[in-house]
mmCIF file of C-alpha atoms in Angstrom:
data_model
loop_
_atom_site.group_PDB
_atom_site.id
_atom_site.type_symbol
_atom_site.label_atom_id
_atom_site.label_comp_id
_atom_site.label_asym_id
_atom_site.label_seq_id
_atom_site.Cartn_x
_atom_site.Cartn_y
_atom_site.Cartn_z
ATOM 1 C CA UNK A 1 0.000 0.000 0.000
ATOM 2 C CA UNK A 2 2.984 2.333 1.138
ATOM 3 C CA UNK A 3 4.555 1.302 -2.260
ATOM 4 C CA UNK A 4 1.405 1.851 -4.657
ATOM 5 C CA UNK A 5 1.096 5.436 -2.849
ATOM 6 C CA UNK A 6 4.709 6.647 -3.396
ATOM 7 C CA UNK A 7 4.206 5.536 -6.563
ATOM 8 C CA UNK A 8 1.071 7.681 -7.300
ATOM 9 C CA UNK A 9 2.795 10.636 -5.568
ATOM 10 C CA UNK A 10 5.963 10.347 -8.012
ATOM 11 C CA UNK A 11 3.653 9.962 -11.017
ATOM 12 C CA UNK A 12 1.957 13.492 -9.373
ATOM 13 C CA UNK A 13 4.931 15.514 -8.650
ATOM 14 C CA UNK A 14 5.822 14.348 -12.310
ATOM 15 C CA UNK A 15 2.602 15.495 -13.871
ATOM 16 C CA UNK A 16 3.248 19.189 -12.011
ATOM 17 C CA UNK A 17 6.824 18.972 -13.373
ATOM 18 C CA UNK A 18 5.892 18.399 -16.937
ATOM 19 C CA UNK A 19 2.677 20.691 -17.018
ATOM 20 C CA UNK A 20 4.807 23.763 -15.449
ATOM 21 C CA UNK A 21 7.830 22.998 -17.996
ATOM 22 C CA UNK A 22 5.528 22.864 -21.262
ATOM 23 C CA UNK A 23 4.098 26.326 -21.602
ATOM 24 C CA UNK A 24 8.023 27.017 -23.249
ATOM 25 C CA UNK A 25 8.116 24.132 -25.163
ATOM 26 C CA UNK A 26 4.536 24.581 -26.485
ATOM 27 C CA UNK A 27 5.242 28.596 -27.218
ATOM 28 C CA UNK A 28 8.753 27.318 -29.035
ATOM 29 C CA UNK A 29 6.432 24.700 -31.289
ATOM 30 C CA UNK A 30 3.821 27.657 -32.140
ATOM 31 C CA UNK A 31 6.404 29.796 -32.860
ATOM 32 C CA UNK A 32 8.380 27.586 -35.355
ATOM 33 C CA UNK A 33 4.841 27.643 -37.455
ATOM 34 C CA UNK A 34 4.827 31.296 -38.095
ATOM 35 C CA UNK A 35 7.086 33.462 -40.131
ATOM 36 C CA UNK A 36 8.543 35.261 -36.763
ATOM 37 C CA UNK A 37 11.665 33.254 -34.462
ATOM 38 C CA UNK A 38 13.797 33.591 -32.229
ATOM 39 C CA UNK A 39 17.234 31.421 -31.426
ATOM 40 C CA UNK A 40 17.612 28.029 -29.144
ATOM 41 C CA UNK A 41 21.626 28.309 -29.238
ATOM 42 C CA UNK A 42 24.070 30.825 -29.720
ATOM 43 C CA UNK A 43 26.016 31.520 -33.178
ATOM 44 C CA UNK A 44 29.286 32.688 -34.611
ATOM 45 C CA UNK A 45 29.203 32.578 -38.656
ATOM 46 C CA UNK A 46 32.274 34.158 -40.316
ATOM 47 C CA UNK A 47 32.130 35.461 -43.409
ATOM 48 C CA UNK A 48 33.527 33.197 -46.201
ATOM 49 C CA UNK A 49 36.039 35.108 -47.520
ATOM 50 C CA UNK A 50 37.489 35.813 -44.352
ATOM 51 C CA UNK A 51 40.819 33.704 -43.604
ATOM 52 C CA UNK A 52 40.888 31.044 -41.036
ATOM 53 C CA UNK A 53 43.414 33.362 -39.223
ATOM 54 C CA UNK A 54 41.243 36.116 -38.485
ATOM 55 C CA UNK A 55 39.044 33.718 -36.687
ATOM 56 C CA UNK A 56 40.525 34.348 -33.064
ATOM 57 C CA UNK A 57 40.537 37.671 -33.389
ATOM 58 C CA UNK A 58 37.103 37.825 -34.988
ATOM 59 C CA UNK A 59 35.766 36.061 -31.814
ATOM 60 C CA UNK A 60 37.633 38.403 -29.400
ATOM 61 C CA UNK A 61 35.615 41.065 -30.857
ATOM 62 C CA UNK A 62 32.084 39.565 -30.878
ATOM 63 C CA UNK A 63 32.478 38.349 -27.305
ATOM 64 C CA UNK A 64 32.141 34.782 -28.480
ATOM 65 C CA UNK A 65 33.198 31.150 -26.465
ATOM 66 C CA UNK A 66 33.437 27.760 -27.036
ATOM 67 C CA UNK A 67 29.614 27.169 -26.787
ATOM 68 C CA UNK A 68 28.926 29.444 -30.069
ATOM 69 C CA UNK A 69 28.000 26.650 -32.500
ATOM 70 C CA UNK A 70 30.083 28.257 -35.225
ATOM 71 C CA UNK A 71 28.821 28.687 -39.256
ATOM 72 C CA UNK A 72 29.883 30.124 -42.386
ATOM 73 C CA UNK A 73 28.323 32.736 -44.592
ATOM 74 C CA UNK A 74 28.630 32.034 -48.560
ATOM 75 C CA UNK A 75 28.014 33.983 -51.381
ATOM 76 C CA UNK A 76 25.186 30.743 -52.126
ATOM 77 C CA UNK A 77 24.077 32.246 -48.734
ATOM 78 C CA UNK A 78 23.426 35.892 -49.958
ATOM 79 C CA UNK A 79 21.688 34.945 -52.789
ATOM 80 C CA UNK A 80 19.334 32.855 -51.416
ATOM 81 C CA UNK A 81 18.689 35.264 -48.538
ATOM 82 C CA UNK A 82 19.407 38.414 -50.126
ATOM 83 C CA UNK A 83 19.286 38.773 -53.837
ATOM 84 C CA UNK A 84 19.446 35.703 -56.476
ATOM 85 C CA UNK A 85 20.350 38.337 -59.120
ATOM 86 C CA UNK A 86 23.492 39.367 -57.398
ATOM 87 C CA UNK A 87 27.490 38.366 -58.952
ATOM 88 C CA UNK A 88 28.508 38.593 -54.858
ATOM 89 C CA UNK A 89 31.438 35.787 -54.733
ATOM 90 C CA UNK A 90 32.256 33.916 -51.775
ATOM 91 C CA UNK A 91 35.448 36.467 -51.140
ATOM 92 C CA UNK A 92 33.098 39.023 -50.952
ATOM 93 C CA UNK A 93 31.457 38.037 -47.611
ATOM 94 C CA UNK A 94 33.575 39.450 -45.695
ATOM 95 C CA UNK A 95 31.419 40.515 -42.261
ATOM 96 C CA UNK A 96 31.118 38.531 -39.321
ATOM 97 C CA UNK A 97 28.502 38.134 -36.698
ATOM 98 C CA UNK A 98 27.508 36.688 -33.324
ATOM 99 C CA UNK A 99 23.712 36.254 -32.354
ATOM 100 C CA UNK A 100 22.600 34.991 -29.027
ATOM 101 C CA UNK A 101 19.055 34.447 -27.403
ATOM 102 C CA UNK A 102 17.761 37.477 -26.008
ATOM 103 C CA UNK A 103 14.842 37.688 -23.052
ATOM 104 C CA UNK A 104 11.397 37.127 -24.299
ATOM 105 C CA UNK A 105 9.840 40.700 -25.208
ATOM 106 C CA UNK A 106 13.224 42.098 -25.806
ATOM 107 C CA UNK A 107 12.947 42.516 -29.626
ATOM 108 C CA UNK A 108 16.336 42.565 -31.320
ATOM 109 C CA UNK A 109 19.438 44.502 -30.695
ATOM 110 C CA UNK A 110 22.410 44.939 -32.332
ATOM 111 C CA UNK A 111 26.143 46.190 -31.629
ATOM 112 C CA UNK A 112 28.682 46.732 -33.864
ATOM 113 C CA UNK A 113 31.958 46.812 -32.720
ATOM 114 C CA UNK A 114 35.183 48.035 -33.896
ATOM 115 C CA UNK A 115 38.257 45.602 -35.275
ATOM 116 C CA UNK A 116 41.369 46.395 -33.994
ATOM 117 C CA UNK A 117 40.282 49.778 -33.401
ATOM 118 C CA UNK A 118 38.924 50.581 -36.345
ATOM 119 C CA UNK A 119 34.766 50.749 -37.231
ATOM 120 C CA UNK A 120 34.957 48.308 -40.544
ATOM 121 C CA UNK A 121 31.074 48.343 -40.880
ATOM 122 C CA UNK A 122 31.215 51.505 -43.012
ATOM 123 C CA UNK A 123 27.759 51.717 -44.399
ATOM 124 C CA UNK A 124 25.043 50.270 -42.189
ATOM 125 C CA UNK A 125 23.932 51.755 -38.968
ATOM 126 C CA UNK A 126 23.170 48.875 -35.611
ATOM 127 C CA UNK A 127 19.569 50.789 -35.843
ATOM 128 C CA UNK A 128 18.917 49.398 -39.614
ATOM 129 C CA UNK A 129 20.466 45.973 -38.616
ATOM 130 C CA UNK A 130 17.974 45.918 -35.604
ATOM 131 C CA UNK A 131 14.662 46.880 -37.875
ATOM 132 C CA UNK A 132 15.465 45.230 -40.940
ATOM 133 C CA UNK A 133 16.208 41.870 -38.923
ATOM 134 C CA UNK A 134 12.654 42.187 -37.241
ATOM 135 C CA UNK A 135 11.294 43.031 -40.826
ATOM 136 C CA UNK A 136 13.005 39.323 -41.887
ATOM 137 C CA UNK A 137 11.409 37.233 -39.224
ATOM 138 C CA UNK A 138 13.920 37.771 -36.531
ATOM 139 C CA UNK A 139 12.842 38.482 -32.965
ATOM 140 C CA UNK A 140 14.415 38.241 -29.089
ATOM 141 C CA UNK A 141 18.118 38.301 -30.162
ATOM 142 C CA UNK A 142 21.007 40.220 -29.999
ATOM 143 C CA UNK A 143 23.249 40.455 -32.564
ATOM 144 C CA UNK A 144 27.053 41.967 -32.758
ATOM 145 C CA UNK A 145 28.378 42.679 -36.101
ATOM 146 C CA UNK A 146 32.171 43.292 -37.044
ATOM 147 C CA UNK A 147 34.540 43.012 -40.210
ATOM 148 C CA UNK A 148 38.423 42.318 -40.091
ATOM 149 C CA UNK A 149 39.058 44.835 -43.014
ATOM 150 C CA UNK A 150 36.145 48.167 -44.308
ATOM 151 C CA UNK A 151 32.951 46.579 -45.807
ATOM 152 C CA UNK A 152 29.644 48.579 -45.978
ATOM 153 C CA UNK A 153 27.948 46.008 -44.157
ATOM 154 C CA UNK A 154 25.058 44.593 -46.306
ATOM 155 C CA UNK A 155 25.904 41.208 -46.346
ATOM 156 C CA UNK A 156 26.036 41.110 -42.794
ATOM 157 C CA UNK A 157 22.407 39.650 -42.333
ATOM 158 C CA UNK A 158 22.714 36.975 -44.508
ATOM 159 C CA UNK A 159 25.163 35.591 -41.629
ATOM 160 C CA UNK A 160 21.821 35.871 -39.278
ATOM 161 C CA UNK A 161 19.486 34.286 -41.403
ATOM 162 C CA UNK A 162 22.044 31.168 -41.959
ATOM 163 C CA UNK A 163 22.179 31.006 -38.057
ATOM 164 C CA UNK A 164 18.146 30.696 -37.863
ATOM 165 C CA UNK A 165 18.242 28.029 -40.688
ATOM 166 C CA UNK A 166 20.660 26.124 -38.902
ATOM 167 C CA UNK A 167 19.012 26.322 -35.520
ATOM 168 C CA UNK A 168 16.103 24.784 -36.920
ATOM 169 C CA UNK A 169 13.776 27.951 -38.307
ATOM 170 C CA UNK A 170 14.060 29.002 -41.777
ATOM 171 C CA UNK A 171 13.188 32.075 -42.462
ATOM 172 C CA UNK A 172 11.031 33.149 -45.494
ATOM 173 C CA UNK A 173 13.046 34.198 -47.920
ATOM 174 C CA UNK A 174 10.617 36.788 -49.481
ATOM 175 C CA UNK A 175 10.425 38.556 -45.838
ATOM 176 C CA UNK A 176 14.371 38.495 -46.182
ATOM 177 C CA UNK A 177 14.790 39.856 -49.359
ATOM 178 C CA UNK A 178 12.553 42.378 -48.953
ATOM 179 C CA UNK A 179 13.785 43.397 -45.671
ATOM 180 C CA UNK A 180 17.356 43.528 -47.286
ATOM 181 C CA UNK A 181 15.752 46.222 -49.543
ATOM 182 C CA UNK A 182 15.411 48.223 -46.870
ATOM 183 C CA UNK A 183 18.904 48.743 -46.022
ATOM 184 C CA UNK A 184 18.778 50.320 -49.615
ATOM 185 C CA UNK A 185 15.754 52.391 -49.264
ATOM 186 C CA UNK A 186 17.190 53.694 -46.064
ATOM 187 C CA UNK A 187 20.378 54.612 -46.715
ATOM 188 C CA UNK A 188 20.153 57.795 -48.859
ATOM 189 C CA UNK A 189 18.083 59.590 -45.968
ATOM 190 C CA UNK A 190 21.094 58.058 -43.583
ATOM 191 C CA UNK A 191 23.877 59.385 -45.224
ATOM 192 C CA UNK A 192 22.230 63.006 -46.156
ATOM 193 C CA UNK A 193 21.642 63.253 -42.389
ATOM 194 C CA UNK A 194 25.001 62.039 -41.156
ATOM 195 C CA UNK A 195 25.687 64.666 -38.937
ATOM 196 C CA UNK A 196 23.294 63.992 -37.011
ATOM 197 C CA UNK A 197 23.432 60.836 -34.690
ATOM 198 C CA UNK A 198 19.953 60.532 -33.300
ATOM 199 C CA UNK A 199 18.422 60.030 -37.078
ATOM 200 C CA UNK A 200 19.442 56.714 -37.836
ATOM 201 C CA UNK A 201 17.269 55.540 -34.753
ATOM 202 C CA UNK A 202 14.437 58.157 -35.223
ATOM 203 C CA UNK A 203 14.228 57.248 -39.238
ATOM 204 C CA UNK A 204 13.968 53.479 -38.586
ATOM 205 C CA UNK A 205 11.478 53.771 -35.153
ATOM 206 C CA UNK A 206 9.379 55.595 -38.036
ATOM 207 C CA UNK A 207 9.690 52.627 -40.513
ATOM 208 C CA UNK A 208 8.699 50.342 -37.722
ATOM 209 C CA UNK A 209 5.585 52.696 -36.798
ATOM 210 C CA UNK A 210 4.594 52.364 -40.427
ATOM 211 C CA UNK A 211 5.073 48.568 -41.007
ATOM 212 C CA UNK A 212 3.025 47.782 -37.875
ATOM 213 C CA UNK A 213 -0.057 50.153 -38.724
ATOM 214 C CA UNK A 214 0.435 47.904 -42.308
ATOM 215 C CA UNK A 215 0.694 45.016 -41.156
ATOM 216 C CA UNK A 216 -2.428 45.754 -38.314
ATOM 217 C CA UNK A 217 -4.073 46.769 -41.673
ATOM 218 C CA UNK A 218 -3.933 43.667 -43.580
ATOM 219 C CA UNK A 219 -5.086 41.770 -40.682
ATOM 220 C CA UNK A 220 -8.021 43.599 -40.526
ATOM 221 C CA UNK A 221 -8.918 42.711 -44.067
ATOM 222 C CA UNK A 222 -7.231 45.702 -45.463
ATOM 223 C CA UNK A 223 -5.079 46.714 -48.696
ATOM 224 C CA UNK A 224 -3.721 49.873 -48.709
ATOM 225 C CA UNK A 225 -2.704 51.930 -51.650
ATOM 226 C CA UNK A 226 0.811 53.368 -52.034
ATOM 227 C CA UNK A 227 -0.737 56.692 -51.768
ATOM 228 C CA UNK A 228 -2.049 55.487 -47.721
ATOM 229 C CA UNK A 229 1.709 53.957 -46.963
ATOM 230 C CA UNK A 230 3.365 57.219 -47.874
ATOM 231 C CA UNK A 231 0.709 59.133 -45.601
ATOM 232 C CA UNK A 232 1.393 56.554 -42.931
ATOM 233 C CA UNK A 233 4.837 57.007 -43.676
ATOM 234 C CA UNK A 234 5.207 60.603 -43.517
ATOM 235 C CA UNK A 235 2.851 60.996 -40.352
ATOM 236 C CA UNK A 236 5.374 58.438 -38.505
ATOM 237 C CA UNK A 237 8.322 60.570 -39.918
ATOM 238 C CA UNK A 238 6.533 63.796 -38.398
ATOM 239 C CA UNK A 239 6.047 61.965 -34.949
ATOM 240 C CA UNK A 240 9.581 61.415 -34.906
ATOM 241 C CA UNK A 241 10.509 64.377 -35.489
ATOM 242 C CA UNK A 242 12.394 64.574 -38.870
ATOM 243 C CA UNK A 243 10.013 65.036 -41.638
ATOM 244 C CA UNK A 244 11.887 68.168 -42.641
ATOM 245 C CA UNK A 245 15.298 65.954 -42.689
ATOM 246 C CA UNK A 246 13.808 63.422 -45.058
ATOM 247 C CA UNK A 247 13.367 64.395 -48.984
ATOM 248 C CA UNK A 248 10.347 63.282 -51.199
ATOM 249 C CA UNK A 249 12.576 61.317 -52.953
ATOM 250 C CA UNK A 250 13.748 59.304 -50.085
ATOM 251 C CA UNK A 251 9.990 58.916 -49.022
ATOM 252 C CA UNK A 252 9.573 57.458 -51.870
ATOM 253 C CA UNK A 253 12.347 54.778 -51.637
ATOM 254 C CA UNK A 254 11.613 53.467 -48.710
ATOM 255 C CA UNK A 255 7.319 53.596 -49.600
ATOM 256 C CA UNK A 256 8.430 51.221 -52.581
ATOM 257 C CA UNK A 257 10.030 48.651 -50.223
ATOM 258 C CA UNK A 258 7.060 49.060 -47.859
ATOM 259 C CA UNK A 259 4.329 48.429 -50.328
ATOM 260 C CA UNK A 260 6.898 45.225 -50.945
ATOM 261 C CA UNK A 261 6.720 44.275 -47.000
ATOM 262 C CA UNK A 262 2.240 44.349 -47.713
ATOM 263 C CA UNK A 263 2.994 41.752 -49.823
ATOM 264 C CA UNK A 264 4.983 40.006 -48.026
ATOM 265 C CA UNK A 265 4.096 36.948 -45.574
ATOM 266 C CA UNK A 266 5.545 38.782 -42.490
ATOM 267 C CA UNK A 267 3.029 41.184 -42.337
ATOM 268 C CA UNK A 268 -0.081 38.545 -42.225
ATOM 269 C CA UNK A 269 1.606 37.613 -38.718
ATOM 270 C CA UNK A 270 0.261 38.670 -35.728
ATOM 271 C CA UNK A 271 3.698 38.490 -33.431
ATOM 272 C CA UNK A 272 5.438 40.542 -36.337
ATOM 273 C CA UNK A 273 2.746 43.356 -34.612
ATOM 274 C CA UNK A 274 3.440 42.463 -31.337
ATOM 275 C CA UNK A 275 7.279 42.242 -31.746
ATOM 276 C CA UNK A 276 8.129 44.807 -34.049
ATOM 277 C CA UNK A 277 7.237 47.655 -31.122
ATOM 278 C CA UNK A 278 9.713 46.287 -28.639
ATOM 279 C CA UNK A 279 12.536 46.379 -31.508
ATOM 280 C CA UNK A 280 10.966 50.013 -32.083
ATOM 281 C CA UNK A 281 11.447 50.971 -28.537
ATOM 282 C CA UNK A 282 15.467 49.910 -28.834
ATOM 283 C CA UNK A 283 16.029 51.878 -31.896
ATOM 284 C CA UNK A 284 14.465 55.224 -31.708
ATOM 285 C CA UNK A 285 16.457 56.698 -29.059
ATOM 286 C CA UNK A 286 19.656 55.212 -29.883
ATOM 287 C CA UNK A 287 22.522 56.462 -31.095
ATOM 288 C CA UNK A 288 26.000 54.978 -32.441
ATOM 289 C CA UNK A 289 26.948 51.492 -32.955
ATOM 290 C CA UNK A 290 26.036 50.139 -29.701
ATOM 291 C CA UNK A 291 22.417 49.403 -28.683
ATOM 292 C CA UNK A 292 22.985 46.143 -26.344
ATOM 293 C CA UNK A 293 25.534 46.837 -23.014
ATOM 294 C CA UNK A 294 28.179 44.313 -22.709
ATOM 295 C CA UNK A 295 26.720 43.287 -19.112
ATOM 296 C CA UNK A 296 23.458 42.495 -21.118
ATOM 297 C CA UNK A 297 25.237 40.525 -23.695
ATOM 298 C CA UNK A 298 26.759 38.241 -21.108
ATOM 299 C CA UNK A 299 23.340 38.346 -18.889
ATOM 300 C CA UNK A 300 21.815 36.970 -22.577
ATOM 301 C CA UNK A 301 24.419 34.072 -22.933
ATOM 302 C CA UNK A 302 23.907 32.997 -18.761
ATOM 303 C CA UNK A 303 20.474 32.876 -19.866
ATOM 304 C CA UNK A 304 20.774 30.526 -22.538
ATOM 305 C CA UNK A 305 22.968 28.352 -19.986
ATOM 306 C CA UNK A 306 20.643 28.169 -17.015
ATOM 307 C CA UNK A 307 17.938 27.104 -19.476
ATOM 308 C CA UNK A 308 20.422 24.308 -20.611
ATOM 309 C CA UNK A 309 21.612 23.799 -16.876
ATOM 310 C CA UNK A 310 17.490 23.427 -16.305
ATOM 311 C CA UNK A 311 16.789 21.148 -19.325
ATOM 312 C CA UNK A 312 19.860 18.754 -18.066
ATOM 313 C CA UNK A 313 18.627 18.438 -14.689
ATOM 314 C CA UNK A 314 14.979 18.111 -15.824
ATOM 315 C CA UNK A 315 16.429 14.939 -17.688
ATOM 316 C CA UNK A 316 17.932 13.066 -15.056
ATOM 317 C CA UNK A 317 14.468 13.425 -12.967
ATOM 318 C CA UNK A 318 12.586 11.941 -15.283
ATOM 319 C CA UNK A 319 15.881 8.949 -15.507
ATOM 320 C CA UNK A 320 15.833 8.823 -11.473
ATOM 321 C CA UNK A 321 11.867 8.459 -11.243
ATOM 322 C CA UNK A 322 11.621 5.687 -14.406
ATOM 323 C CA UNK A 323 14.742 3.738 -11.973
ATOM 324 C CA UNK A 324 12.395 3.711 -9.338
ATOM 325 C CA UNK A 325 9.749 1.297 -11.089
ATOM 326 C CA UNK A 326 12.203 -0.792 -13.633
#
């Protein structure tokens, strides 16, 4: 009798165990059927053309360990991700990146750090990075960005979006590609307003603003014209702040990639409206190449170990309680 009671107890406190641990597990499974993810392990993917030698040195600077699984970025990589109408070779891909689990809510972030003392990432701001990433799929990551000699930094994503692939979520490559065409649309208004750090962050908070009211749109059963994304557009641009900053011209770029992102899967999802405002929060007061504190990159990687450190000991419960009735 003492016996048959234990046993029902075990099979109890079991029960609890499992019914407490599956609301993750159930939120990872829903997850993977949407076009929005997040990361289960921590990545380092070197660009291709980057020598074998750098590789040390390349991890110094993104803060990485021995438990980065660690990738490679190809010029097959770009084009699938990117552009399949591109000539980029594998020497080309020359940026590196790191990308780590973030805290639920906590949208993306991105740093990009220097290389020997010297900012390689010439072209791309960490506030693009952070938006266009979200745009792609991406969600609940940080990501650190560097290059071992001066690239403009486009082909610095396609790194990310290999990560995601290999950790067991592909990403849509239409969200990706037309994401990546942001970086583009962006970059005219970015460079015109160079002097002036708070833009980069102000410019893509309003790009944010306007994919979420599009995406809330087309959820509600709504198409909008191009006409009603450049009003959206421009009203986000004014509630920013820099709607005298930005040309027509450069409206109109980045209105062409946004009737794009309408079209695109992403904005049929209902976390890409949930998420995209916590990556908005991140960018639109930042300013310079570092939106993520070193303290929270660690915090992000002791995160991703507890969990393991939990999922271990989880493990040999379940062993210890099936020993108790073989």
């Amino acid at each position: 009798m003492m016996f048959k009671s234990l046993r029902r107890f075990t099979y109890s406190l079991l029960a609890i165990l499992l019914a407490c641990l599956s609301v993750p597990l159930l939120a990872k499974a829903d997850g993977q059927s949407t076009t929005t993810h997040t990361l289960n392990s921590s990545y380092v993917v070197y660009g291709a053309g980057v020598a074998s030698e750098h590789y040390a040195d390349l991890d110094n600077v993104l803060g990485t360990d021995s438990n980065f699984k660690k990738l490679t970025s190809t010029a097959s990589d770009y084009r699938k991700y990117i552009s399949d109408s591109t000539n980029t070779t594998d020497a080309a891909m020359i940026s590196s990146v790191a990308i780590a689990p973030g805290d639920p809510g906590s949208g993306v972030k991105v740093n990009i750090k220097d290389y020997n003392g010297s900012n390689n990432i010439t072209t791309v701001t960490a506030q693009q990075y952070a938006l266009v990433a979200q745009m792609a799929g991406v969600t609940d990551v940080t990501i650190v960005v560097t290059a071992n000699r001066p690239v403009s930094g486009e082909a610095a994503l396609t790194g990310v979006y290999k990560a995601f692939a290999a950790d067991g979520a592909t990403l849509n490559t239409t969200n990706t590609a037309t994401a990546n065409q942001m970086l583009d649309a962006t970059q005219d208004a970015i460079n015109a307003n160079s002097d002036d750090k708070t833009y980069p962050g102000k410019l893509m908070a309003a790009v944010g603003d306007t994919t979420k009211q599009i995406a809330q749109e087309k959820q509600d059963g709504n198409s909008l014209t191009t006409d009603q994304i450049a009003k959206l557009l421009e009203e986000a641009l004014a509630k920013r702040g820099i709607s005298e900053q930005t040309t027509t011209n450069q409206v109109n770029n980045i209105v062409n990639v946004l009737v794009n992102f309408q079209n695109s899967p992403i904005s049929s999802s209902s976390k890409y409206v949930s998420n995209v405002g916590n990556t908005i929060n991140n960018v639109k007061n930042s300013t310079g190449n570092l939106m993520n504190k070193a303290k929270d990159w660690a915090s992000s990687l002791d995160t991703k170990k507890a969990s393991e450190t939990a999922q271990n000991w989880f493990q040999k419960l379940i062993a210890w309680i099936q020993s108790l009735f073989s």
